[in-house]
C-alpha cells in the first residue's frame, strides 16, 4: 500500500489494546471481530493507520508480550482468518494496519525455548542466552526491568538463562545467525504473505547485550539498564531488518529507550540511512513524587527531541500508551477541558502522532482499591518489592498500583449501558466506573477536537513537515510553538497563565481555540486554554 514514501509524515496512528477494545462473542475479552465491528468508528476519527498490541499466541504473562507462536493468533482473539478479514476491511477503508514485533524475547512456552532448555547440545540452545551458574551465584548482577534478577537458574544443565523482563520471557540470542534468520523469515511472512503494513518494534534497543563481565556502576537512574541499552553492534541487526522493511515498503516505529535525542535518534530515523520511520522517546514519562506527570519536565524533553530531530530524523508522538497511566489523570486534572489542551499541544508537533484507544473520549485511570484486584505480574512484583523495601502499604500501593500501567488498560467505554457496551458478561478487567458519563456516545466534543486536529495535519504542509520554533521555554505551564505560519499556544495548567510576545507576529487569524480570541501580543490565558492561530 501507499506509493508516497512520505505518507507517514502526515499520518496519525490509533493504538488498540485488543483485549480491551470490543468483545464480539460474549466471553468478556476483546477480539479481532470486535475490532472489525468498530472500524468505522476508528475511520470516522480520521486516522490513517492502526497499531495492534500483540495478538499472537501467548500465555499472557505480560499482556501478550510473551509470544509462544509468532505465526498464530491467540485463540482468545480469534483465528488467522479473522485477522485476514480485519486486515482486508482496514485496507478497504483506506487504513493501514501495523502489528507489534516482539523479538527481544519469546515466551518460555515457545517451542524454541522448550527445546533450548532440554540440554546444552540441543540445536536450539543458542537461540537463547545461557551461562554457567549455581543456585546462588548468577553469571552477573544485572537486573530485569520487572524488578527481579535478570537470570533464572535451571538445575538440569547447571546454567541460567537471561531475561530483561519476566522470567517467563527469555531473551533471544541475536548473536546467533540461525536465530536471526528465523526472525527475518517471520518478518517477511507477516509483511509478504499476510500483507500487514508494518510494525511497532517492541523493546528493540535491547536486542544487543554487553559481555557478561560488564560491571554495573549503580542500581540507580539509567545505569542498571546500560548493559542492554542500544549497545554497539545493534546497528548490524537493525540494518538487516531495515533492508527487509524496504522490500515491502513497511512503515516502522520503534520503542527504542536509550537511543538519545542528540546521539542516535537522528541516525535511527534518518530518511535515507536510518532503520525506522520514527521512534518513541520514553523520557517524558518521568513522574513527580506525588505520581503526577511533570509538565515542565515533559515540555523540556519534548522540546529537546523536536530540536534535535529538526534537521534529520523523525519523531513518533504520544501522551498515552498501554504502559502508561491515562494522560487526563496524570497530566490533566481529570476534566475534559484539560484533555483538550493535552490533545492540542502534542498533535501539532513535528512527528507522527499516536492516539491510544479511549484517549479520544477522555478515559481516565482505573481507581484500584486493593492489590488483590491487580492481575498483572510485573505490577504485583513492584508492589511487593516496595513493601520489602520498607514502604507502607499505602505508599507502595500509590506508587506501584495507582500509577501503574494497568490503570490505562480497562475496557473501552462505548456506551452508558452495562459493561459500557464493551461486552455482555463480566469482562476480563473491570470497566472504569466513570463509563456512564465518559463514553463514545457522550464525549463528542473531545472526539470532534481530535478530528479537527487530524484534519489540520492532513491538510497543512506546515503541520506535516514544516519547521518548528519554540516560545516561552522557561514557562512551567505554557507550551507554545510556531509551525511555519501556525502558532500553537496551550496553557497546561489549572491556573491561568500569561504570554507576552516580543517579536512581531503580524496579522493572525484564529483556527482553533477553547474560546474565541483575537491575537494580541499580551494575553492572559484561562486554565487549560488552547489557541491555534494562522498567519
Ligand atoms: O527501557 C525501558 C525503561 O527505561 C523499558 O521501558 C522498556 O523499554 C519497556 O518497558 C519495554 O516495553 C515493552 O516491552 C515489554 C512490555 O511489557 C511492554 O508492554 C512493552 O511496551 C516487554 O515486551
Ligand atoms: Ca471475545
Coordinates of C-alpha atoms and ligand atoms in Angstrom, one line a residue:
X1 CA 0.0 0.0 0.0
X2 CA 0.9 3.6 -0.4
X3 CA 3.4 4.7 -3.0
X4 CA 4.1 8.1 -1.4
X5 CA 7.1 7.3 0.8
X6 CA 6.4 10.3 2.9
X7 CA 2.8 9.4 3.8
X8 CA 3.6 8.8 7.4
X9 CA 4.6 12.5 7.9
X10 CA 1.0 13.5 7.6
X11 CA -0.4 10.4 9.1
X12 CA -2.0 9.7 12.5
X13 CA -2.0 6.3 14.2
X14 CA -4.5 4.7 16.5
X15 CA -3.3 2.2 19.1
X16 CA -5.6 -0.6 20.2
X17 CA -5.1 -2.9 23.2
X18 CA -7.1 -5.8 21.7
X19 CA -8.1 -7.4 25.0
X20 CA -10.0 -4.2 25.9
X21 CA -11.4 -2.8 22.7
X22 CA -14.6 -4.8 21.8
X23 CA -15.8 -8.2 22.7
X24 CA -17.8 -9.8 19.8
X25 CA -18.5 -13.3 21.2
X26 CA -19.5 -12.6 24.8
X27 CA -16.6 -14.1 26.6
X28 CA -15.6 -10.8 28.2
X29 CA -12.4 -10.5 26.2
X30 CA -11.9 -8.1 23.3
X31 CA -11.2 -9.8 20.0
X32 CA -10.5 -9.3 16.3
X33 CA -14.1 -9.4 15.1
X34 CA -14.8 -6.8 17.8
X35 CA -12.2 -4.5 16.3
X36 CA -13.7 -5.2 12.9
X37 CA -17.1 -4.1 14.1
X38 CA -15.6 -0.8 15.2
X39 CA -13.5 0.1 12.2
X40 CA -16.0 2.7 11.0
X41 CA -15.7 4.4 14.4
X42 CA -11.9 4.5 14.0
X43 CA -12.2 5.6 10.5
X44 CA -14.5 8.5 11.5
X45 CA -11.9 9.8 13.8
X46 CA -9.8 10.3 10.6
X47 CA -6.7 8.3 11.5
X48 CA -4.6 6.7 8.8
X49 CA -3.4 3.5 10.4
X50 CA -4.0 1.2 13.4
X51 CA -1.3 -0.3 15.6
X52 CA -2.5 -3.5 17.4
X53 CA -0.8 -4.6 20.6
X54 CA 0.2 -8.2 20.4
X55 CA -2.4 -10.7 19.3
X56 CA 0.0 -13.7 18.8
X57 CA -0.4 -16.9 20.7
X58 CA 0.7 -16.3 24.2
X59 CA 0.3 -17.5 27.8
X60 CA -0.4 -13.8 28.7
X61 CA 2.2 -13.5 31.4
X62 CA 3.0 -10.0 30.1
X63 CA -0.2 -8.9 28.3
X64 CA 0.7 -10.8 25.1
X65 CA 4.4 -9.6 25.0
X66 CA 5.3 -13.2 25.8
X67 CA 4.8 -14.9 22.5
X68 CA 4.7 -18.7 22.2
X69 CA 4.0 -18.8 18.4
X70 CA 4.8 -15.9 16.1
X71 CA 2.8 -17.5 13.3
X72 CA -0.5 -17.7 15.0
X73 CA -3.2 -15.5 16.5
X74 CA -4.1 -16.4 20.1
X75 CA -7.5 -18.2 20.1
X76 CA -9.0 -15.7 22.6
X77 CA -8.7 -13.1 19.8
X78 CA -10.0 -15.3 17.0
X79 CA -8.3 -17.0 14.1
X80 CA -5.9 -16.2 11.3
X81 CA -9.0 -16.0 9.1
X82 CA -10.5 -13.3 11.4
X83 CA -7.2 -11.5 11.2
X84 CA -7.2 -11.6 7.3
X85 CA -10.8 -10.2 7.3
X86 CA -9.8 -7.4 9.7
X87 CA -6.8 -6.5 7.5
X88 CA -8.8 -6.6 4.3
X89 CA -11.5 -4.4 5.9
X90 CA -8.9 -1.9 7.1
X91 CA -7.5 -1.7 3.6
X92 CA -10.9 -1.2 2.1
X93 CA -11.5 1.7 4.4
X94 CA -8.1 3.2 3.3
X95 CA -6.4 2.5 6.6
X96 CA -3.2 0.6 7.2
X97 CA -2.6 -1.9 9.9
X98 CA 0.7 -2.5 11.8
X99 CA 1.5 -5.1 14.5
X100 CA 3.8 -5.3 17.4
X101 CA 7.1 -7.1 16.5
X102 CA 8.4 -8.6 19.7
X103 CA 11.8 -10.1 19.0
X104 CA 13.9 -9.3 22.1
X105 CA 12.4 -12.3 23.8
X106 CA 9.8 -15.0 23.5
X107 CA 7.6 -16.8 25.9
X108 CA 9.2 -19.7 27.8
X109 CA 6.4 -21.7 26.2
X110 CA 7.7 -21.0 22.7
X111 CA 8.9 -24.3 21.1
X112 CA 12.4 -22.9 20.7
X113 CA 12.7 -22.3 24.4
X114 CA 11.1 -25.7 25.3
X115 CA 13.8 -27.3 23.1
X116 CA 16.6 -24.9 24.3
X117 CA 16.0 -25.9 27.9
X118 CA 16.5 -29.6 27.3
X119 CA 20.3 -29.8 27.1
X120 CA 23.4 -27.9 26.4
X121 CA 23.8 -29.5 22.9
X122 CA 20.2 -29.0 21.8
X123 CA 20.1 -27.4 18.4
X124 CA 18.0 -24.6 19.9
X125 CA 20.3 -24.0 22.9
X126 CA 22.0 -20.9 21.3
X127 CA 18.7 -19.3 20.4
X128 CA 18.7 -18.0 23.9
X129 CA 21.3 -16.7 26.3
X130 CA 22.7 -19.3 28.7
X131 CA 25.7 -19.1 31.1
X132 CA 27.2 -21.2 33.8
X133 CA 25.8 -20.6 37.3
X134 CA 24.9 -22.1 40.6
X135 CA 21.7 -21.9 42.5
X136 CA 23.1 -18.9 44.5
X137 CA 25.6 -17.5 42.1
X138 CA 24.3 -16.0 38.9
X139 CA 26.6 -15.1 36.0
X140 CA 26.4 -11.4 36.9
X141 CA 24.3 -9.0 39.0
X142 CA 22.2 -7.4 36.2
X143 CA 18.6 -6.7 36.9
X144 CA 15.4 -7.0 34.9
X145 CA 13.0 -4.1 34.2
X146 CA 10.4 -6.1 36.1
X147 CA 12.2 -5.8 39.5
X148 CA 13.8 -9.2 39.6
X149 CA 17.3 -10.6 38.8
X150 CA 18.0 -10.9 35.0
X151 CA 18.9 -14.6 35.4
X152 CA 16.9 -17.7 36.2
X153 CA 18.8 -20.8 37.2
X154 CA 18.0 -24.3 35.8
X155 CA 19.1 -27.3 37.6
X156 CA 19.2 -29.9 34.8
X157 CA 22.0 -28.1 32.9
X158 CA 23.6 -26.1 35.7
X159 CA 23.2 -22.9 33.8
X160 CA 21.0 -19.8 34.0
X161 CA 19.1 -18.1 31.2
X162 CA 18.9 -14.4 30.7
X163 CA 15.8 -12.2 30.6
X164 CA 15.3 -8.4 30.9
X165 CA 11.6 -8.7 31.6
X166 CA 9.7 -11.5 33.3
X167 CA 11.4 -14.9 33.9
X168 CA 8.8 -16.3 31.5
X169 CA 10.3 -14.1 28.8
X170 CA 13.7 -15.5 28.0
X171 CA 15.8 -13.1 25.8
X172 CA 16.7 -14.2 22.3
X173 CA 20.4 -14.5 21.3
X174 CA 20.7 -12.2 18.3
X175 CA 24.4 -13.1 18.0
X176 CA 23.3 -16.4 16.6
X177 CA 22.8 -16.1 12.8
X178 CA 20.3 -19.0 12.8
X179 CA 18.1 -17.2 15.2
X180 CA 18.3 -14.0 13.1
X181 CA 17.3 -15.9 10.0
X182 CA 14.3 -17.3 11.8
X183 CA 13.3 -13.7 12.8
X184 CA 13.8 -12.4 9.3
X185 CA 11.8 -15.2 7.8
X186 CA 8.9 -14.4 10.2
X187 CA 9.1 -10.7 9.4
X188 CA 8.9 -11.5 5.7
X189 CA 5.9 -13.7 6.3
X190 CA 3.8 -11.1 8.0
X191 CA 4.7 -8.4 5.5
X192 CA 4.8 -10.5 2.4
X193 CA 2.4 -13.4 2.9
X194 CA -0.1 -11.9 5.3
X195 CA 0.2 -8.4 4.0
X196 CA 0.4 -6.2 7.0
X197 CA 1.7 -2.7 6.5
X198 CA 4.4 -2.5 9.1
X199 CA 5.5 -2.9 12.7
X200 CA 5.9 -1.3 16.0
X201 CA 9.2 -2.7 17.2
X202 CA 9.0 -3.7 20.9
X203 CA 11.9 -3.0 23.2
X204 CA 14.1 -3.1 20.1
X205 CA 17.0 -1.1 21.5
X206 CA 17.7 -4.0 23.9
X207 CA 18.4 -6.9 21.4
X208 CA 22.1 -6.5 21.7
X209 CA 23.8 -7.1 25.1
X210 CA 27.2 -6.3 26.5
X211 CA 29.6 -9.0 27.6
X212 CA 28.6 -10.7 30.8
X213 CA 31.6 -9.4 32.7
X214 CA 30.4 -5.8 32.4
X215 CA 30.0 -4.4 35.9
X216 CA 27.1 -2.2 36.9
X217 CA 28.2 1.1 38.3
X218 CA 25.0 1.6 40.3
X219 CA 21.4 0.4 40.6
X220 CA 20.0 4.0 40.2
X221 CA 19.0 6.0 37.2
X222 CA 19.7 4.6 33.8
X223 CA 22.8 2.6 34.9
X224 CA 21.2 -0.7 35.6
X225 CA 19.9 -0.9 32.0
X226 CA 23.2 0.2 30.4
X227 CA 24.3 -3.4 29.5
X228 CA 21.4 -3.8 27.2
X229 CA 20.5 -0.3 26.0
X230 CA 21.4 0.5 22.4
X231 CA 24.7 -1.5 22.8
X232 CA 27.2 -1.2 19.9
X233 CA 26.7 -3.9 17.3
X234 CA 23.0 -3.4 17.2
X235 CA 23.3 -1.4 14.0
X236 CA 24.0 -4.5 12.0
X237 CA 20.8 -6.2 13.1
X238 CA 18.8 -3.0 12.6
X239 CA 20.3 -2.6 9.1
X240 CA 19.3 -6.2 8.1
X241 CA 15.8 -5.6 9.4
X242 CA 15.6 -2.3 7.5
X243 CA 16.5 -4.0 4.3
X244 CA 13.6 -6.3 4.7
X245 CA 11.2 -3.5 5.7
X246 CA 12.2 -1.6 2.5
X247 CA 11.4 -4.6 0.3
X248 CA 7.8 -4.4 1.5
X249 CA 7.6 -0.7 1.9
X250 CA 6.7 -1.2 5.5
X251 CA 6.0 1.6 8.0
X252 CA 8.0 1.1 11.2
X253 CA 8.1 2.8 14.5
X254 CA 10.4 1.7 17.3
X255 CA 10.3 1.6 21.0
X256 CA 13.9 2.5 21.5
X257 CA 14.7 3.6 25.0
X258 CA 18.3 4.5 25.5
X259 CA 18.6 6.0 22.0
X260 CA 19.3 9.6 22.8
X261 CA 17.8 12.6 21.1
X262 CA 21.2 14.1 20.5
X263 CA 23.0 10.8 20.0
X264 CA 21.4 8.1 17.9
X265 CA 17.8 9.1 17.4
X266 CA 18.6 11.0 14.1
X267 CA 20.6 8.2 12.8
X268 CA 18.0 5.6 13.7
X269 CA 15.3 7.6 11.9
X270 CA 17.1 9.4 9.1
X271 CA 15.0 9.2 6.0
X272 CA 17.8 7.8 3.8
X273 CA 20.2 6.0 6.1
X274 CA 18.1 5.3 9.2
X275 CA 16.5 2.0 10.3
X276 CA 13.0 3.1 11.2
X277 CA 10.4 5.7 10.2
X278 CA 10.2 7.0 13.8
X279 CA 10.9 6.2 17.4
X280 CA 9.1 6.8 20.6
X281 CA 11.1 8.6 23.3
X282 CA 10.4 7.3 26.8
X283 CA 12.0 10.1 28.7
X284 CA 8.9 12.3 29.1
X285 CA 7.2 9.7 31.2
X286 CA 9.2 10.6 34.3
X287 CA 6.8 11.3 37.1
X288 CA 6.8 13.6 40.2
X289 CA 6.9 12.1 43.7
X290 CA 3.2 12.6 44.0
X291 CA 2.6 10.4 41.0
X292 CA 1.6 13.2 38.7
X293 CA 3.1 13.8 35.3
X294 CA 5.8 16.5 35.3
X295 CA 4.5 19.2 32.9
X296 CA 7.7 21.2 32.9
X297 CA 9.8 18.1 32.5
X298 CA 7.6 16.9 29.7
X299 CA 8.0 20.2 27.9
X300 CA 11.7 20.1 28.3
X301 CA 12.1 16.6 26.9
X302 CA 9.7 17.1 24.0
X303 CA 11.3 20.4 23.1
X304 CA 14.7 18.9 23.1
X305 CA 13.6 15.9 20.9
X306 CA 11.9 18.3 18.5
X307 CA 15.0 20.4 18.2
X308 CA 17.4 17.5 17.9
X309 CA 15.4 15.9 15.1
X310 CA 14.7 19.0 13.2
X311 CA 17.4 18.6 10.6
X312 CA 17.4 14.9 10.4
X313 CA 15.2 12.1 11.7
X314 CA 11.6 11.8 12.7
X315 CA 9.6 11.6 16.0
X316 CA 6.7 9.4 17.0
X317 CA 4.4 11.4 19.3
X318 CA 2.2 10.1 22.1
X319 CA 0.9 11.1 25.5
X320 CA -0.6 7.7 26.4
X321 CA 0.1 4.0 25.7
X322 CA -0.5 0.6 27.2
X323 CA 2.5 1.1 29.6
X324 CA 1.4 4.4 31.0
X325 CA -1.5 5.8 33.1
X326 CA -4.1 7.9 31.3
X327 CA -2.9 11.5 30.4
X328 CA -6.1 13.1 31.6
X329 CA -5.3 11.7 35.1
X330 CA -1.6 12.4 35.4
X331 CA -1.0 15.5 33.2
X332 CA -4.6 16.8 33.3
X333 CA -6.9 17.5 36.2
X334 CA -9.5 14.9 35.2
X335 CA -11.6 17.3 33.3
X336 CA -12.3 17.1 29.5
X337 CA -11.1 20.7 29.3
X338 CA -7.7 19.5 30.3
X339 CA -7.9 16.6 27.9
X340 CA -8.5 19.0 25.1
X341 CA -5.4 21.1 26.0
X342 CA -3.3 17.9 26.1
X343 CA -4.5 16.9 22.7
X344 CA -3.7 20.2 21.0
X345 CA -0.2 20.6 22.5
X346 CA 1.1 17.3 21.0
X347 CA -0.9 16.6 17.9
X348 CA 0.6 19.5 16.0
X349 CA 4.3 18.9 16.8
X350 CA 6.7 17.5 14.2
X351 CA 6.3 13.8 14.1
X352 CA 3.7 11.0 13.7
X353 CA 1.1 11.2 16.5
X354 CA -0.5 8.2 18.0
X355 CA -3.8 8.1 19.9
X356 CA -4.3 5.4 22.5
X357 CA -7.8 3.9 22.4
X358 CA -10.1 5.8 24.7
X359 CA -7.9 8.8 24.8
X360 CA -10.1 10.5 22.2
X361 CA -13.1 10.2 24.6
X362 CA -11.3 11.2 27.8
X363 CA -11.0 7.8 29.6
X364 CA -9.2 8.1 32.9
X365 CA -7.2 5.9 35.3
X366 CA -8.9 2.9 36.8
X367 CA -9.3 3.6 40.5
X368 CA -7.9 0.4 42.0
X369 CA -8.7 -0.1 45.7
X370 CA -6.7 -3.2 46.6
X371 CA -3.7 -5.2 45.3
X372 CA -6.0 -8.3 45.1
X373 CA -7.7 -6.6 42.1
X374 CA -4.4 -6.5 40.2
X375 CA -3.6 -9.3 37.9
X376 CA -0.5 -8.0 36.1
X377 CA 2.6 -9.9 37.3
X378 CA 5.0 -7.0 37.0
X379 CA 2.8 -4.6 38.9
X380 CA 2.4 -7.1 41.7
X381 CA 6.2 -7.7 41.8
X382 CA 6.9 -4.0 42.0
X383 CA 4.3 -3.6 44.8
X384 CA 5.6 -6.4 46.9
X385 CA 9.2 -5.3 46.3
X386 CA 8.3 -1.9 47.6
X387 CA 6.8 -3.4 50.8
X388 CA 10.1 -5.4 51.3
X389 CA 12.0 -2.2 50.8
X390 CA 10.1 -0.8 53.8
X391 CA 7.4 1.3 52.2
X392 CA 4.0 1.4 53.9
X393 CA 1.1 -0.4 52.2
X394 CA -0.5 2.9 51.3
X395 CA 2.7 4.3 49.8
X396 CA 3.5 1.1 47.9
X397 CA 0.0 1.0 46.5
X398 CA 0.1 4.6 45.5
X399 CA 3.4 4.4 43.7
X400 CA 3.2 1.0 42.2
X401 CA -0.5 0.3 41.6
X402 CA -2.4 3.6 41.3
X403 CA 0.2 4.8 38.9
X404 CA 1.0 1.5 37.2
X405 CA 0.3 0.7 33.5
X406 CA -2.7 -1.4 34.4
X407 CA -4.9 1.7 35.2
X408 CA -5.0 2.5 31.5
X409 CA -5.9 -0.9 30.1
X410 CA -9.6 -1.0 31.1
X411 CA -12.3 -1.9 28.5
X412 CA -13.2 0.8 26.0
X413 CA -16.2 2.8 27.1
X414 CA -18.6 2.6 24.1
X415 CA -21.9 3.5 25.8
X416 CA -23.5 4.1 29.2
X417 CA -25.1 0.6 29.2
X418 CA -23.9 -2.2 31.4
X419 CA -20.2 -3.1 30.9
X420 CA -20.0 0.1 28.8
X421 CA -21.2 -1.7 25.7
X422 CA -17.8 -3.5 25.6
X423 CA -19.2 -6.9 26.4
X424 CA -22.3 -8.7 27.7
X425 CA -20.6 -10.6 30.6
X426 CA -18.2 -9.7 33.3
X427 CA -15.2 -8.5 31.4
X428 CA -11.6 -9.8 31.9
X429 CA -10.8 -6.4 33.6
X430 CA -13.2 -4.2 35.3
X431 CA -14.8 -1.3 33.5
X432 CA -13.9 2.1 34.8
X433 CA -16.9 3.3 36.9
X434 CA -16.9 6.6 35.1
X435 CA -18.4 4.9 32.0
X436 CA -21.9 6.3 32.4
X437 CA -20.7 9.9 31.8
X438 CA -17.4 9.2 29.8
X439 CA -18.2 7.1 26.8
X440 CA -18.1 7.3 23.0
X441 CA -21.7 8.5 22.8
X442 CA -21.2 11.3 25.2
X443 CA -17.6 12.5 24.6
X444 CA -18.4 14.1 21.2
X445 CA -16.6 17.3 21.9
X446 CA -13.2 15.9 22.6
X447 CA -13.6 13.4 19.8
X448 CA -14.5 16.3 17.5
X449 CA -11.4 18.2 18.5
X450 CA -9.2 15.2 17.6
X451 CA -11.0 15.1 14.3
X452 CA -10.1 18.7 13.7
X453 CA -6.5 18.2 14.7
X454 CA -6.1 15.2 12.4
X455 CA -7.7 17.2 9.6
X456 CA -5.2 20.0 10.1
X457 CA -2.4 17.5 9.9
X458 CA -3.8 16.1 6.7
X459 CA -4.4 19.5 5.0
X460 CA -1.5 21.6 6.1
X461 CA 2.1 21.2 4.8
X462 CA 3.3 23.4 7.7
X463 CA 2.0 20.9 10.3
X464 CA 3.3 17.9 8.3
X465 CA 6.9 18.7 7.9
X466 CA 7.2 22.4 8.5
X467 CA 9.8 23.8 10.8
X468 CA 9.3 24.4 14.5
X469 CA 10.3 27.2 16.7
X470 CA 9.6 27.4 20.5
X471 CA 8.4 30.3 22.7
X472 CA 8.4 30.6 26.4
X473 CA 10.6 27.6 27.0
X474 CA 11.1 28.6 30.6
X475 CA 7.4 28.8 31.4
X476 CA 6.4 26.0 33.7
X477 CA 2.9 25.8 32.2
X478 CA 2.6 27.4 28.7
X479 CA 3.6 25.2 25.8
X480 CA 3.9 27.4 22.7
X481 CA 5.4 26.8 19.3
X482 CA 5.3 28.0 15.7
X483 CA 5.0 25.6 12.8
X484 CA 5.8 28.0 9.9
X485 CA 2.5 30.0 9.6
X486 CA 0.8 28.3 12.5
X487 CA 1.1 29.5 16.1
X488 CA 0.1 27.0 18.8
X489 CA -0.4 28.2 22.4
X490 CA -1.5 25.9 25.2
X491 CA -1.8 26.5 28.9
X492 CA -1.1 23.2 30.5
X493 CA -2.3 24.1 33.9
X494 CA -5.5 24.6 36.0
X495 CA -4.0 28.1 36.9
X496 CA -4.4 30.9 34.5
X497 CA -1.2 31.9 32.7
X498 CA 0.2 34.8 30.7
X499 CA 2.1 35.2 27.5
X500 CA 3.9 38.2 26.1
X501 CA 5.3 38.0 22.5
X502 CA 8.1 40.4 21.9
X503 CA 8.8 39.6 18.2
X504 CA 6.3 40.9 15.7
X505 CA 3.6 38.4 14.8
X506 CA 1.6 40.5 12.3
X507 CA -2.0 39.6 11.5
X508 CA -3.1 36.3 12.9
X509 CA -6.4 34.6 12.4
X510 CA -7.9 32.0 14.8
X511 CA -8.0 28.5 13.5
X512 CA -9.0 26.6 16.7
X513 CA -9.5 27.7 20.2
X514 CA -11.0 26.7 23.5
X515 CA -12.6 30.2 23.4
X516 CA -12.9 32.9 20.8
X517 CA -10.0 35.3 20.9
X518 CA -8.2 37.8 18.8
X519 CA -4.5 37.6 18.9
X520 CA -2.6 40.3 20.8
X521 CA 1.0 40.1 22.0
X522 CA -0.1 40.2 25.6
X523 CA -2.6 37.5 26.6
X524 CA -3.9 36.2 29.8
X525 CA -4.7 32.6 29.3
X526 CA -7.5 30.7 31.1
X527 CA -6.8 27.4 32.8
X528 CA -6.2 24.8 30.1
X529 CA -6.8 27.3 27.3
X530 CA -5.6 26.4 23.8
X531 CA -5.3 28.5 20.7
X532 CA -4.2 27.8 17.2
X533 CA -3.6 30.9 15.1
X534 CA -2.5 31.2 11.5
X535 CA -0.6 34.0 9.7
Ligands
LIG1 O1 13.6 0.8 28.7 C1 12.8 0.8 29.5 C2 12.7 1.7 30.6 O2 13.7 2.6 30.6 C3 11.6 -0.1 29.4 O3 10.6 0.8 29.5 C4 11.4 -0.9 28.2 O4 11.9 -0.5 27.0 C5 9.9 -1.1 28.1 O5 9.4 -1.5 29.3 C6 9.5 -2.1 27.1 O6 8.1 -2.2 27.0 C7 7.7 -3.0 26.0 O7 8.2 -4.3 26.2 C8 7.8 -5.0 27.4 C9 6.3 -5.0 27.6 O8 6.0 -5.4 28.9 C10 5.7 -3.6 27.4 O9 4.3 -3.6 27.4 C11 6.2 -3.1 26.0 O10 5.6 -1.8 25.7 C12 8.2 -6.4 27.2 O11 7.9 -6.9 25.9
LIG2 CA1 -14.2 -12.2 22.9

